[in-house]
JSON list of C-alpha atoms in Angstrom, two decimals:
[
{"chain": "O", "resi": 884, "resn": "MET", "atom": "CA", "xyz": [0.00, 0.00, 0.00]},
{"chain": "O", "resi": 885, "resn": "ALA", "atom": "CA", "xyz": [2.92, 2.35, 0.70]},
{"chain": "O", "resi": 886, "resn": "VAL", "atom": "CA", "xyz": [3.61, 2.68, -3.04]},
{"chain": "O", "resi": 887, "resn": "SER", "atom": "CA", "xyz": [-0.05, 2.80, -4.10]},
{"chain": "O", "resi": 888, "resn": "PHE", "atom": "CA", "xyz": [-0.54, 6.52, -3.51]},
{"chain": "O", "resi": 889, "resn": "GLY", "atom": "CA", "xyz": [1.27, 7.49, -6.70]},
{"chain": "O", "resi": 890, "resn": "VAL", "atom": "CA", "xyz": [-1.53, 6.09, -8.86]},
{"chain": "O", "resi": 891, "resn": "ASP", "atom": "CA", "xyz": [-2.82, 9.66, -9.16]},
{"chain": "O", "resi": 892, "resn": "ALA", "atom": "CA", "xyz": [-0.12, 11.91, -7.74]},
{"chain": "O", "resi": 893, "resn": "GLN", "atom": "CA", "xyz": [-1.75, 15.11, -9.00]},
{"chain": "O", "resi": 894, "resn": "ARG", "atom": "CA", "xyz": [-5.05, 14.34, -7.27]},
{"chain": "O", "resi": 895, "resn": "TYR", "atom": "CA", "xyz": [-3.17, 13.46, -4.09]},
{"chain": "O", "resi": 896, "resn": "ASP", "atom": "CA", "xyz": [-1.29, 16.74, -4.13]},
{"chain": "O", "resi": 897, "resn": "GLN", "atom": "CA", "xyz": [-4.34, 18.86, -4.87]},
{"chain": "O", "resi": 898, "resn": "ALA", "atom": "CA", "xyz": [-6.74, 17.16, -2.46]},
{"chain": "O", "resi": 899, "resn": "ARG", "atom": "CA", "xyz": [-4.63, 16.45, 0.59]},
{"chain": "O", "resi": 900, "resn": "PRO", "atom": "CA", "xyz": [-4.45, 19.26, 3.17]},
{"chain": "O", "resi": 901, "resn": "GLY", "atom": "CA", "xyz": [-1.24, 20.93, 4.26]},
{"chain": "O", "resi": 902, "resn": "TYR", "atom": "CA", "xyz": [0.04, 21.20, 7.81]},
{"chain": "O", "resi": 903, "resn": "PRO", "atom": "CA", "xyz": [-0.50, 23.94, 10.39]},
{"chain": "O", "resi": 904, "resn": "GLU", "atom": "CA", "xyz": [1.95, 26.79, 9.90]},
{"chain": "O", "resi": 905, "resn": "ALA", "atom": "CA", "xyz": [2.31, 26.88, 13.68]},
{"chain": "O", "resi": 906, "resn": "LEU", "atom": "CA", "xyz": [3.69, 23.33, 13.55]},
{"chain": "O", "resi": 907, "resn": "VAL", "atom": "CA", "xyz": [6.26, 24.21, 10.89]},
{"chain": "O", "resi": 908, "resn": "ALA", "atom": "CA", "xyz": [7.32, 27.30, 12.84]},
{"chain": "O", "resi": 909, "resn": "ARG", "atom": "CA", "xyz": [7.65, 25.37, 16.10]},
{"chain": "O", "resi": 910, "resn": "ILE", "atom": "CA", "xyz": [9.80, 22.70, 14.46]},
{"chain": "O", "resi": 911, "resn": "LEU", "atom": "CA", "xyz": [12.12, 25.28, 12.92]},
{"chain": "O", "resi": 912, "resn": "ALA", "atom": "CA", "xyz": [12.36, 27.26, 16.16]},
{"chain": "O", "resi": 913, "resn": "GLY", "atom": "CA", "xyz": [13.96, 24.18, 17.68]},
{"chain": "O", "resi": 914, "resn": "THR", "atom": "CA", "xyz": [16.54, 23.43, 14.97]},
{"chain": "O", "resi": 915, "resn": "PRO", "atom": "CA", "xyz": [20.13, 24.69, 14.59]},
{"chain": "O", "resi": 916, "resn": "GLY", "atom": "CA", "xyz": [19.88, 25.36, 10.85]},
{"chain": "O", "resi": 917, "resn": "VAL", "atom": "CA", "xyz": [17.85, 25.08, 7.66]},
{"chain": "O", "resi": 918, "resn": "ASP", "atom": "CA", "xyz": [18.80, 21.70, 6.18]},
{"chain": "O", "resi": 919, "resn": "VAL", "atom": "CA", "xyz": [15.72, 19.48, 6.34]},
{"chain": "O", "resi": 920, "resn": "LEU", "atom": "CA", "xyz": [15.30, 15.83, 5.36]},
{"chain": "O", "resi": 921, "resn": "ASP", "atom": "CA", "xyz": [11.69, 14.88, 4.58]},
{"chain": "O", "resi": 922, "resn": "VAL", "atom": "CA", "xyz": [11.09, 11.14, 5.01]},
{"chain": "O", "resi": 923, "resn": "GLY", "atom": "CA", "xyz": [8.38, 9.80, 2.73]},
{"chain": "O", "resi": 924, "resn": "CYS", "atom": "CA", "xyz": [7.91, 13.22, 1.16]},
{"chain": "O", "resi": 925, "resn": "GLY", "atom": "CA", "xyz": [5.22, 12.09, -1.28]},
{"chain": "O", "resi": 926, "resn": "THR", "atom": "CA", "xyz": [4.37, 14.90, -3.68]},
{"chain": "O", "resi": 927, "resn": "GLY", "atom": "CA", "xyz": [6.07, 17.42, -1.43]},
{"chain": "O", "resi": 928, "resn": "ILE", "atom": "CA", "xyz": [3.12, 18.93, 0.45]},
{"chain": "O", "resi": 929, "resn": "ALA", "atom": "CA", "xyz": [5.02, 19.38, 3.72]},
{"chain": "O", "resi": 930, "resn": "ALA", "atom": "CA", "xyz": [8.35, 19.90, 2.01]},
{"chain": "O", "resi": 931, "resn": "ARG", "atom": "CA", "xyz": [7.10, 22.94, 0.12]},
{"chain": "O", "resi": 932, "resn": "GLN", "atom": "CA", "xyz": [5.94, 24.47, 3.41]},
{"chain": "O", "resi": 933, "resn": "PHE", "atom": "CA", "xyz": [9.44, 24.08, 4.82]},
{"chain": "O", "resi": 934, "resn": "GLN", "atom": "CA", "xyz": [10.91, 25.51, 1.61]},
{"chain": "O", "resi": 935, "resn": "ALA", "atom": "CA", "xyz": [8.60, 28.51, 1.91]},
{"chain": "O", "resi": 936, "resn": "ALA", "atom": "CA", "xyz": [9.93, 29.01, 5.44]},
{"chain": "O", "resi": 937, "resn": "GLY", "atom": "CA", "xyz": [13.46, 29.30, 4.07]},
{"chain": "O", "resi": 938, "resn": "CYS", "atom": "CA", "xyz": [14.72, 25.71, 4.37]},
{"chain": "O", "resi": 939, "resn": "ARG", "atom": "CA", "xyz": [16.82, 23.60, 2.05]},
{"chain": "O", "resi": 940, "resn": "VAL", "atom": "CA", "xyz": [14.82, 20.39, 1.77]},
{"chain": "O", "resi": 941, "resn": "LEU", "atom": "CA", "xyz": [15.79, 16.94, 0.52]},
{"chain": "O", "resi": 942, "resn": "GLY", "atom": "CA", "xyz": [13.01, 14.41, 0.14]},
{"chain": "O", "resi": 943, "resn": "VAL", "atom": "CA", "xyz": [13.28, 10.63, 0.35]},
{"chain": "O", "resi": 944, "resn": "GLU", "atom": "CA", "xyz": [10.35, 8.82, -1.28]},
{"chain": "O", "resi": 945, "resn": "PRO", "atom": "CA", "xyz": [9.90, 5.13, -2.27]},
{"chain": "O", "resi": 946, "resn": "ASP", "atom": "CA", "xyz": [7.32, 5.81, -5.03]},
{"chain": "O", "resi": 947, "resn": "ALA", "atom": "CA", "xyz": [9.03, 7.10, -8.16]},
{"chain": "O", "resi": 948, "resn": "ARG", "atom": "CA", "xyz": [5.76, 8.61, -9.44]},
{"chain": "O", "resi": 949, "resn": "MET", "atom": "CA", "xyz": [5.35, 10.72, -6.33]},
{"chain": "O", "resi": 950, "resn": "ALA", "atom": "CA", "xyz": [9.02, 11.67, -6.47]},
{"chain": "O", "resi": 951, "resn": "ASP", "atom": "CA", "xyz": [8.74, 12.82, -10.09]},
{"chain": "O", "resi": 952, "resn": "PHE", "atom": "CA", "xyz": [5.74, 14.97, -9.20]},
{"chain": "O", "resi": 953, "resn": "ALA", "atom": "CA", "xyz": [7.63, 16.58, -6.32]},
{"chain": "O", "resi": 954, "resn": "ARG", "atom": "CA", "xyz": [10.71, 17.20, -8.48]},
{"chain": "O", "resi": 955, "resn": "ALA", "atom": "CA", "xyz": [8.57, 18.94, -11.09]},
{"chain": "O", "resi": 956, "resn": "ARG", "atom": "CA", "xyz": [7.63, 21.41, -8.37]},
{"chain": "O", "resi": 957, "resn": "GLY", "atom": "CA", "xyz": [11.17, 22.22, -7.37]},
{"chain": "O", "resi": 958, "resn": "LEU", "atom": "CA", "xyz": [11.96, 19.65, -4.69]},
{"chain": "O", "resi": 959, "resn": "ARG", "atom": "CA", "xyz": [15.12, 17.54, -4.60]},
{"chain": "O", "resi": 960, "resn": "VAL", "atom": "CA", "xyz": [14.06, 13.91, -4.10]},
{"chain": "O", "resi": 961, "resn": "GLU", "atom": "CA", "xyz": [15.94, 10.62, -3.92]},
{"chain": "O", "resi": 962, "resn": "VAL", "atom": "CA", "xyz": [13.92, 7.44, -4.56]},
{"chain": "O", "resi": 963, "resn": "ALA", "atom": "CA", "xyz": [14.35, 4.90, -1.77]},
{"chain": "O", "resi": 964, "resn": "THR", "atom": "CA", "xyz": [12.79, 3.66, 1.40]},
{"chain": "O", "resi": 965, "resn": "PHE", "atom": "CA", "xyz": [14.23, 5.48, 4.37]},
{"chain": "O", "resi": 966, "resn": "GLU", "atom": "CA", "xyz": [15.74, 2.26, 5.69]},
{"chain": "O", "resi": 967, "resn": "ALA", "atom": "CA", "xyz": [17.62, 1.64, 2.40]},
{"chain": "O", "resi": 968, "resn": "TRP", "atom": "CA", "xyz": [18.47, 5.27, 1.66]},
{"chain": "O", "resi": 969, "resn": "GLN", "atom": "CA", "xyz": [22.19, 6.11, 1.65]},
{"chain": "O", "resi": 970, "resn": "PRO", "atom": "CA", "xyz": [22.99, 9.49, 3.28]},
{"chain": "O", "resi": 971, "resn": "GLY", "atom": "CA", "xyz": [26.56, 9.52, 1.98]},
{"chain": "O", "resi": 972, "resn": "GLY", "atom": "CA", "xyz": [27.84, 11.49, 4.96]},
{"chain": "O", "resi": 973, "resn": "ARG", "atom": "CA", "xyz": [25.24, 14.23, 4.64]},
{"chain": "O", "resi": 974, "resn": "MET", "atom": "CA", "xyz": [23.88, 15.72, 7.85]},
{"chain": "O", "resi": 975, "resn": "PHE", "atom": "CA", "xyz": [20.69, 17.66, 8.56]},
{"chain": "O", "resi": 976, "resn": "ASP", "atom": "CA", "xyz": [19.25, 20.10, 11.06]},
{"chain": "O", "resi": 977, "resn": "ALA", "atom": "CA", "xyz": [15.81, 18.48, 11.02]},
{"chain": "O", "resi": 978, "resn": "VAL", "atom": "CA", "xyz": [14.39, 15.16, 9.96]},
{"chain": "O", "resi": 979, "resn": "VAL", "atom": "CA", "xyz": [10.64, 15.32, 9.42]},
{"chain": "O", "resi": 980, "resn": "ALA", "atom": "CA", "xyz": [8.05, 12.71, 8.49]},
{"chain": "O", "resi": 981, "resn": "ALA", "atom": "CA", "xyz": [4.62, 14.02, 7.53]},
{"chain": "O", "resi": 982, "resn": "GLN", "atom": "CA", "xyz": [1.90, 11.38, 7.52]},
{"chain": "O", "resi": 983, "resn": "SER", "atom": "CA", "xyz": [4.49, 8.76, 6.50]},
{"chain": "O", "resi": 984, "resn": "TRP", "atom": "CA", "xyz": [6.18, 7.25, 9.55]},
{"chain": "O", "resi": 985, "resn": "HIS", "atom": "CA", "xyz": [3.78, 4.28, 9.72]},
{"chain": "O", "resi": 986, "resn": "TRP", "atom": "CA", "xyz": [5.53, 2.98, 6.58]},
{"chain": "O", "resi": 987, "resn": "VAL", "atom": "CA", "xyz": [8.97, 3.13, 8.28]},
{"chain": "O", "resi": 988, "resn": "ASP", "atom": "CA", "xyz": [10.42, 0.52, 10.64]},
{"chain": "O", "resi": 989, "resn": "PRO", "atom": "CA", "xyz": [9.94, 2.39, 13.94]},
{"chain": "O", "resi": 990, "resn": "VAL", "atom": "CA", "xyz": [13.18, 1.24, 15.59]},
{"chain": "O", "resi": 991, "resn": "ALA", "atom": "CA", "xyz": [15.49, 1.32, 12.58]},
{"chain": "O", "resi": 992, "resn": "GLY", "atom": "CA", "xyz": [13.96, 4.59, 11.39]},
{"chain": "O", "resi": 993, "resn": "VAL", "atom": "CA", "xyz": [14.60, 6.48, 14.63]},
{"chain": "O", "resi": 994, "resn": "ALA", "atom": "CA", "xyz": [18.18, 5.16, 14.77]},
{"chain": "O", "resi": 995, "resn": "LYS", "atom": "CA", "xyz": [18.81, 6.26, 11.18]},
{"chain": "O", "resi": 996, "resn": "ALA", "atom": "CA", "xyz": [17.35, 9.70, 11.87]},
{"chain": "O", "resi": 997, "resn": "ALA", "atom": "CA", "xyz": [19.68, 10.10, 14.85]},
{"chain": "O", "resi": 998, "resn": "GLY", "atom": "CA", "xyz": [22.61, 9.21, 12.60]},
{"chain": "O", "resi": 999, "resn": "VAL", "atom": "CA", "xyz": [21.94, 11.97, 10.08]},
{"chain": "O", "resi": 1000, "resn": "LEU", "atom": "CA", "xyz": [21.02, 14.75, 12.52]},
{"chain": "O", "resi": 1001, "resn": "ARG", "atom": "CA", "xyz": [23.50, 17.34, 13.67]},
{"chain": "O", "resi": 1002, "resn": "PRO", "atom": "CA", "xyz": [23.75, 17.82, 17.44]},
{"chain": "O", "resi": 1003, "resn": "GLY", "atom": "CA", "xyz": [20.66, 19.73, 18.49]},
{"chain": "O", "resi": 1004, "resn": "GLY", "atom": "CA", "xyz": [18.89, 18.78, 15.27]},
{"chain": "O", "resi": 1005, "resn": "ARG", "atom": "CA", "xyz": [15.24, 17.90, 15.60]},
{"chain": "O", "resi": 1006, "resn": "LEU", "atom": "CA", "xyz": [13.33, 14.78, 14.65]},
{"chain": "O", "resi": 1007, "resn": "ALA", "atom": "CA", "xyz": [9.64, 15.60, 14.11]},
{"chain": "O", "resi": 1008, "resn": "ILE", "atom": "CA", "xyz": [7.13, 12.91, 13.19]},
{"chain": "O", "resi": 1009, "resn": "PHE", "atom": "CA", "xyz": [3.61, 14.21, 12.60]},
{"chain": "O", "resi": 1010, "resn": "GLY", "atom": "CA", "xyz": [0.32, 13.57, 10.90]},
{"chain": "O", "resi": 1011, "resn": "HIS", "atom": "CA", "xyz": [-3.36, 14.40, 10.76]},
{"chain": "O", "resi": 1012, "resn": "VAL", "atom": "CA", "xyz": [-6.17, 12.76, 12.67]},
{"chain": "O", "resi": 1013, "resn": "TYR", "atom": "CA", "xyz": [-9.46, 13.30, 10.90]},
{"chain": "O", "resi": 1014, "resn": "GLU", "atom": "CA", "xyz": [-12.74, 11.50, 11.34]},
{"chain": "O", "resi": 1015, "resn": "PRO", "atom": "CA", "xyz": [-15.69, 12.79, 9.28]},
{"chain": "O", "resi": 1016, "resn": "PRO", "atom": "CA", "xyz": [-19.02, 13.35, 11.02]},
{"chain": "O", "resi": 1017, "resn": "ALA", "atom": "CA", "xyz": [-20.92, 10.13, 11.76]},
{"chain": "O", "resi": 1018, "resn": "GLU", "atom": "CA", "xyz": [-23.44, 11.04, 9.04]},
{"chain": "O", "resi": 1019, "resn": "VAL", "atom": "CA", "xyz": [-20.59, 10.68, 6.51]},
{"chain": "O", "resi": 1020, "resn": "ALA", "atom": "CA", "xyz": [-18.37, 8.11, 8.22]},
{"chain": "O", "resi": 1021, "resn": "GLU", "atom": "CA", "xyz": [-21.05, 5.47, 8.75]},
{"chain": "O", "resi": 1022, "resn": "PRO", "atom": "CA", "xyz": [-22.26, 5.27, 5.11]},
{"chain": "O", "resi": 1023, "resn": "PHE", "atom": "CA", "xyz": [-18.61, 5.12, 4.04]},
{"chain": "O", "resi": 1024, "resn": "ALA", "atom": "CA", "xyz": [-17.86, 2.23, 6.42]},
{"chain": "O", "resi": 1025, "resn": "ALA", "atom": "CA", "xyz": [-20.97, 0.32, 5.33]},
{"chain": "O", "resi": 1026, "resn": "ALA", "atom": "CA", "xyz": [-20.13, 0.72, 1.64]},
{"chain": "O", "resi": 1027, "resn": "TYR", "atom": "CA", "xyz": [-16.51, -0.29, 2.23]},
{"chain": "O", "resi": 1028, "resn": "ARG", "atom": "CA", "xyz": [-17.58, -3.47, 4.00]},
{"chain": "O", "resi": 1029, "resn": "ARG", "atom": "CA", "xyz": [-19.86, -4.31, 1.04]},
{"chain": "O", "resi": 1030, "resn": "VAL", "atom": "CA", "xyz": [-17.28, -3.83, -1.69]},
{"chain": "O", "resi": 1031, "resn": "ALA", "atom": "CA", "xyz": [-14.14, -5.05, 0.14]},
{"chain": "O", "resi": 1032, "resn": "PRO", "atom": "CA", "xyz": [-15.28, -7.51, 2.82]},
{"chain": "O", "resi": 1033, "resn": "ASP", "atom": "CA", "xyz": [-11.91, -9.27, 2.84]},
{"chain": "O", "resi": 1034, "resn": "SER", "atom": "CA", "xyz": [-9.88, -6.11, 3.41]},
{"chain": "O", "resi": 1035, "resn": "PRO", "atom": "CA", "xyz": [-8.31, -5.81, 6.87]},
{"chain": "O", "resi": 1036, "resn": "LEU", "atom": "CA", "xyz": [-9.63, -2.26, 6.87]},
{"chain": "O", "resi": 1037, "resn": "SER", "atom": "CA", "xyz": [-13.25, -3.34, 6.53]},
{"chain": "O", "resi": 1038, "resn": "GLY", "atom": "CA", "xyz": [-13.37, -4.40, 10.17]},
{"chain": "O", "resi": 1039, "resn": "ARG", "atom": "CA", "xyz": [-12.58, -0.95, 11.49]},
{"chain": "O", "resi": 1040, "resn": "PRO", "atom": "CA", "xyz": [-15.27, 1.06, 13.24]},
{"chain": "O", "resi": 1041, "resn": "ALA", "atom": "CA", "xyz": [-16.75, 3.94, 11.29]},
{"chain": "O", "resi": 1042, "resn": "ARG", "atom": "CA", "xyz": [-15.04, 6.47, 13.56]},
{"chain": "O", "resi": 1043, "resn": "ARG", "atom": "CA", "xyz": [-12.02, 5.89, 15.78]},
{"chain": "O", "resi": 1044, "resn": "PRO", "atom": "CA", "xyz": [-11.30, 7.87, 18.96]},
{"chain": "O", "resi": 1045, "resn": "LEU", "atom": "CA", "xyz": [-8.53, 10.45, 19.08]},
{"chain": "O", "resi": 1046, "resn": "GLU", "atom": "CA", "xyz": [-7.01, 8.60, 22.03]},
{"chain": "O", "resi": 1047, "resn": "LEU", "atom": "CA", "xyz": [-6.19, 5.69, 19.73]},
{"chain": "O", "resi": 1048, "resn": "TYR", "atom": "CA", "xyz": [-4.00, 7.96, 17.61]},
{"chain": "O", "resi": 1049, "resn": "ARG", "atom": "CA", "xyz": [-2.47, 9.64, 20.65]},
{"chain": "O", "resi": 1050, "resn": "THR", "atom": "CA", "xyz": [-1.43, 6.22, 21.90]},
{"chain": "O", "resi": 1051, "resn": "GLY", "atom": "CA", "xyz": [0.32, 5.64, 18.60]},
{"chain": "O", "resi": 1052, "resn": "TYR", "atom": "CA", "xyz": [2.30, 8.85, 18.91]},
{"chain": "O", "resi": 1053, "resn": "ALA", "atom": "CA", "xyz": [3.18, 7.97, 22.51]},
{"chain": "O", "resi": 1054, "resn": "LYS", "atom": "CA", "xyz": [4.74, 4.75, 21.16]},
{"chain": "O", "resi": 1055, "resn": "ILE", "atom": "CA", "xyz": [6.74, 6.78, 18.66]},
{"chain": "O", "resi": 1056, "resn": "ALA", "atom": "CA", "xyz": [7.99, 8.95, 21.53]},
{"chain": "O", "resi": 1057, "resn": "ASP", "atom": "CA", "xyz": [8.99, 5.78, 23.39]},
{"chain": "O", "resi": 1058, "resn": "HIS", "atom": "CA", "xyz": [11.02, 4.59, 20.40]},
{"chain": "O", "resi": 1059, "resn": "ILE", "atom": "CA", "xyz": [12.79, 7.95, 20.26]},
{"chain": "O", "resi": 1060, "resn": "ARG", "atom": "CA", "xyz": [13.54, 7.80, 23.99]},
{"chain": "O", "resi": 1061, "resn": "ASP", "atom": "CA", "xyz": [14.80, 4.23, 23.79]},
{"chain": "O", "resi": 1062, "resn": "THR", "atom": "CA", "xyz": [17.64, 5.16, 21.42]},
{"chain": "O", "resi": 1063, "resn": "GLY", "atom": "CA", "xyz": [19.32, 7.19, 24.15]},
{"chain": "O", "resi": 1064, "resn": "ARG", "atom": "CA", "xyz": [20.41, 9.63, 21.44]},
{"chain": "O", "resi": 1065, "resn": "PHE", "atom": "CA", "xyz": [17.75, 12.29, 21.90]},
{"chain": "O", "resi": 1066, "resn": "GLY", "atom": "CA", "xyz": [16.58, 14.62, 24.62]},
{"chain": "O", "resi": 1067, "resn": "ASP", "atom": "CA", "xyz": [13.26, 13.92, 26.26]},
{"chain": "O", "resi": 1068, "resn": "PRO", "atom": "CA", "xyz": [10.59, 13.60, 23.53]},
{"chain": "O", "resi": 1069, "resn": "GLU", "atom": "CA", "xyz": [7.64, 15.97, 23.42]},
{"chain": "O", "resi": 1070, "resn": "GLN", "atom": "CA", "xyz": [4.17, 15.40, 22.04]},
{"chain": "O", "resi": 1071, "resn": "TRP", "atom": "CA", "xyz": [2.45, 18.34, 20.35]},
{"chain": "O", "resi": 1072, "resn": "ARG", "atom": "CA", "xyz": [-1.15, 18.84, 19.31]},
{"chain": "O", "resi": 1073, "resn": "PHE", "atom": "CA", "xyz": [-2.74, 21.32, 16.91]},
{"chain": "O", "resi": 1074, "resn": "ASP", "atom": "CA", "xyz": [-6.53, 21.52, 16.47]},
{"chain": "O", "resi": 1075, "resn": "TRP", "atom": "CA", "xyz": [-8.11, 23.11, 13.40]},
{"chain": "O", "resi": 1076, "resn": "GLN", "atom": "CA", "xyz": [-11.05, 22.81, 11.03]},
{"chain": "O", "resi": 1077, "resn": "GLN", "atom": "CA", "xyz": [-11.61, 22.64, 7.31]},
{"chain": "O", "resi": 1078, "resn": "SER", "atom": "CA", "xyz": [-14.87, 22.70, 5.38]},
{"chain": "O", "resi": 1079, "resn": "TYR", "atom": "CA", "xyz": [-15.49, 20.39, 2.43]},
{"chain": "O", "resi": 1080, "resn": "THR", "atom": "CA", "xyz": [-18.04, 20.47, -0.32]},
{"chain": "O", "resi": 1081, "resn": "ARG", "atom": "CA", "xyz": [-19.29, 17.17, -1.70]},
{"chain": "O", "resi": 1082, "resn": "ASP", "atom": "CA", "xyz": [-16.92, 17.39, -4.67]},
{"chain": "O", "resi": 1083, "resn": "GLN", "atom": "CA", "xyz": [-13.91, 18.34, -2.55]},
{"chain": "O", "resi": 1084, "resn": "TRP", "atom": "CA", "xyz": [-14.36, 15.38, -0.19]},
{"chain": "O", "resi": 1085, "resn": "LEU", "atom": "CA", "xyz": [-14.95, 12.94, -3.05]},
{"chain": "O", "resi": 1086, "resn": "GLU", "atom": "CA", "xyz": [-11.73, 14.21, -4.61]},
{"chain": "O", "resi": 1087, "resn": "LEU", "atom": "CA", "xyz": [-9.75, 13.54, -1.43]},
{"chain": "O", "resi": 1088, "resn": "LEU", "atom": "CA", "xyz": [-11.28, 10.20, -0.49]},
{"chain": "O", "resi": 1089, "resn": "PRO", "atom": "CA", "xyz": [-9.69, 8.14, -3.32]},
{"chain": "O", "resi": 1090, "resn": "THR", "atom": "CA", "xyz": [-6.22, 9.27, -2.13]},
{"chain": "O", "resi": 1091, "resn": "THR", "atom": "CA", "xyz": [-6.61, 7.51, 1.23]},
{"chain": "O", "resi": 1092, "resn": "GLY", "atom": "CA", "xyz": [-4.93, 4.19, 1.87]},
{"chain": "O", "resi": 1093, "resn": "GLY", "atom": "CA", "xyz": [-7.96, 1.94, 1.93]},
{"chain": "O", "resi": 1094, "resn": "LEU", "atom": "CA", "xyz": [-9.17, 3.13, -1.49]},
{"chain": "O", "resi": 1095, "resn": "THR", "atom": "CA", "xyz": [-6.05, 3.46, -3.63]},
{"chain": "O", "resi": 1096, "resn": "ARG", "atom": "CA", "xyz": [-6.11, -0.21, -4.65]},
{"chain": "O", "resi": 1097, "resn": "LEU", "atom": "CA", "xyz": [-9.82, -0.75, -5.25]},
{"chain": "O", "resi": 1098, "resn": "ARG", "atom": "CA", "xyz": [-11.27, -1.50, -8.68]},
{"chain": "O", "resi": 1099, "resn": "PRO", "atom": "CA", "xyz": [-13.05, 1.41, -10.38]},
{"chain": "O", "resi": 1100, "resn": "ASP", "atom": "CA", "xyz": [-16.49, -0.14, -9.80]},
{"chain": "O", "resi": 1101, "resn": "GLN", "atom": "CA", "xyz": [-15.75, -0.68, -6.09]},
{"chain": "O", "resi": 1102, "resn": "LEU", "atom": "CA", "xyz": [-14.53, 2.89, -5.72]},
{"chain": "O", "resi": 1103, "resn": "ALA", "atom": "CA", "xyz": [-17.59, 4.25, -7.54]},
{"chain": "O", "resi": 1104, "resn": "GLU", "atom": "CA", "xyz": [-19.97, 2.44, -5.18]},
{"chain": "O", "resi": 1105, "resn": "ILE", "atom": "CA", "xyz": [-18.25, 3.92, -2.15]},
{"chain": "O", "resi": 1106, "resn": "LEU", "atom": "CA", "xyz": [-18.12, 7.42, -3.60]},
{"chain": "O", "resi": 1107, "resn": "ASN", "atom": "CA", "xyz": [-21.80, 7.29, -4.54]},
{"chain": "O", "resi": 1108, "resn": "ALA", "atom": "CA", "xyz": [-22.77, 6.30, -0.99]},
{"chain": "O", "resi": 1109, "resn": "VAL", "atom": "CA", "xyz": [-20.63, 9.04, 0.55]},
{"chain": "O", "resi": 1110, "resn": "GLY", "atom": "CA", "xyz": [-21.84, 11.61, -1.97]},
{"chain": "O", "resi": 1111, "resn": "ASP", "atom": "CA", "xyz": [-25.47, 10.83, -1.11]},
{"chain": "O", "resi": 1112, "resn": "ALA", "atom": "CA", "xyz": [-24.66, 11.23, 2.59]},
{"chain": "O", "resi": 1113, "resn": "ILE", "atom": "CA", "xyz": [-23.08, 14.64, 2.03]},
{"chain": "O", "resi": 1114, "resn": "ASP", "atom": "CA", "xyz": [-26.03, 15.70, -0.12]},
{"chain": "O", "resi": 1115, "resn": "ALA", "atom": "CA", "xyz": [-28.28, 14.84, 2.82]},
{"chain": "O", "resi": 1116, "resn": "LEU", "atom": "CA", "xyz": [-26.24, 17.26, 4.95]},
{"chain": "O", "resi": 1117, "resn": "GLY", "atom": "CA", "xyz": [-26.83, 20.06, 2.47]},
{"chain": "O", "resi": 1118, "resn": "GLY", "atom": "CA", "xyz": [-23.84, 19.42, 0.22]},
{"chain": "O", "resi": 1119, "resn": "SER", "atom": "CA", "xyz": [-20.99, 20.19, 2.61]},
{"chain": "O", "resi": 1120, "resn": "PHE", "atom": "CA", "xyz": [-19.63, 19.52, 6.08]},
{"chain": "O", "resi": 1121, "resn": "THR", "atom": "CA", "xyz": [-16.92, 20.79, 8.42]},
{"chain": "O", "resi": 1122, "resn": "MET", "atom": "CA", "xyz": [-14.10, 18.45, 9.40]},
{"chain": "O", "resi": 1123, "resn": "ASP", "atom": "CA", "xyz": [-12.41, 18.67, 12.77]},
{"chain": "O", "resi": 1124, "resn": "TYR", "atom": "CA", "xyz": [-8.71, 18.02, 12.28]},
{"chain": "O", "resi": 1125, "resn": "THR", "atom": "CA", "xyz": [-6.09, 17.31, 14.93]},
{"chain": "O", "resi": 1126, "resn": "THR", "atom": "CA", "xyz": [-2.43, 17.26, 13.91]},
{"chain": "O", "resi": 1127, "resn": "LEU", "atom": "CA", "xyz": [-0.28, 15.26, 16.32]},
{"chain": "O", "resi": 1128, "resn": "ALA", "atom": "CA", "xyz": [3.50, 15.24, 16.56]},
{"chain": "O", "resi": 1129, "resn": "ALA", "atom": "CA", "xyz": [6.19, 13.33, 18.43]},
{"chain": "O", "resi": 1130, "resn": "THR", "atom": "CA", "xyz": [9.46, 15.24, 18.44]},
{"chain": "O", "resi": 1131, "resn": "ALA", "atom": "CA", "xyz": [12.83, 15.49, 20.14]},
{"chain": "O", "resi": 1132, "resn": "ALA", "atom": "CA", "xyz": [16.21, 17.15, 19.70]},
{"chain": "O", "resi": 1133, "resn": "ARG", "atom": "CA", "xyz": [19.35, 15.10, 18.99]},
{"chain": "O", "resi": 1134, "resn": "ALA", "atom": "CA", "xyz": [21.53, 14.96, 22.08]},
{"chain": "O", "resi": 1135, "resn": "GLY", "atom": "CA", "xyz": [25.30, 15.29, 22.24]},
{"chain": "O", "resi": 1136, "resn": "SER", "atom": "CA", "xyz": [27.97, 17.58, 20.89]},
{"chain": "O", "resi": 1137, "resn": "SER", "atom": "CA", "xyz": [29.21, 15.41, 18.03]}
]
């Protein structure tokens, strides 16, 4: 699934939301310089925000289609998984992973990040938590179970509690702590909202992990069910987003 998102890289880039500017600013306030490594950079959504803030960004991305899209928009990208990527002695002031760390080996990934960070450099792993209103989430879950009953994702509840995601980020913080190469990890939280029309949400939905590998007829059935649900709400809805982060500064003087 990790390399399925490049099926429609342009849609992914246009539909997926960016990250809170306050998060980007807080990461950069805790780094010694402007060299940033973006792990699993995708089409460069987060990377471009760091570039706009004055950073020199290198992306590492396993999907060549996503990498090509990001390069066409001015980002330097090397195609590899983070575990296999060769830094060649290069060092960075920040290593970030935006909505991508769940594809990285959590122990090996943290150790590799520590190895390419300058002293005081910051590792920041972050991502969005978003659960549509029940009026949208429940028809989606029902349609997904119909069209993909054998998928491991079909057994999920329609909406999952925020605490489930916070527990996941607490585990990431534990992995960072266990290396002994970072200061005490912190967990950050940013709450925000974004409104979606029917068309906007149906544009984003096919870019999510559970849908990128469905057949066209399966996808159409799900989108029709969700579209009808949004129509019943008046054609739009407001999404509550929470962006969570686990972050720490590299310890030591060398």
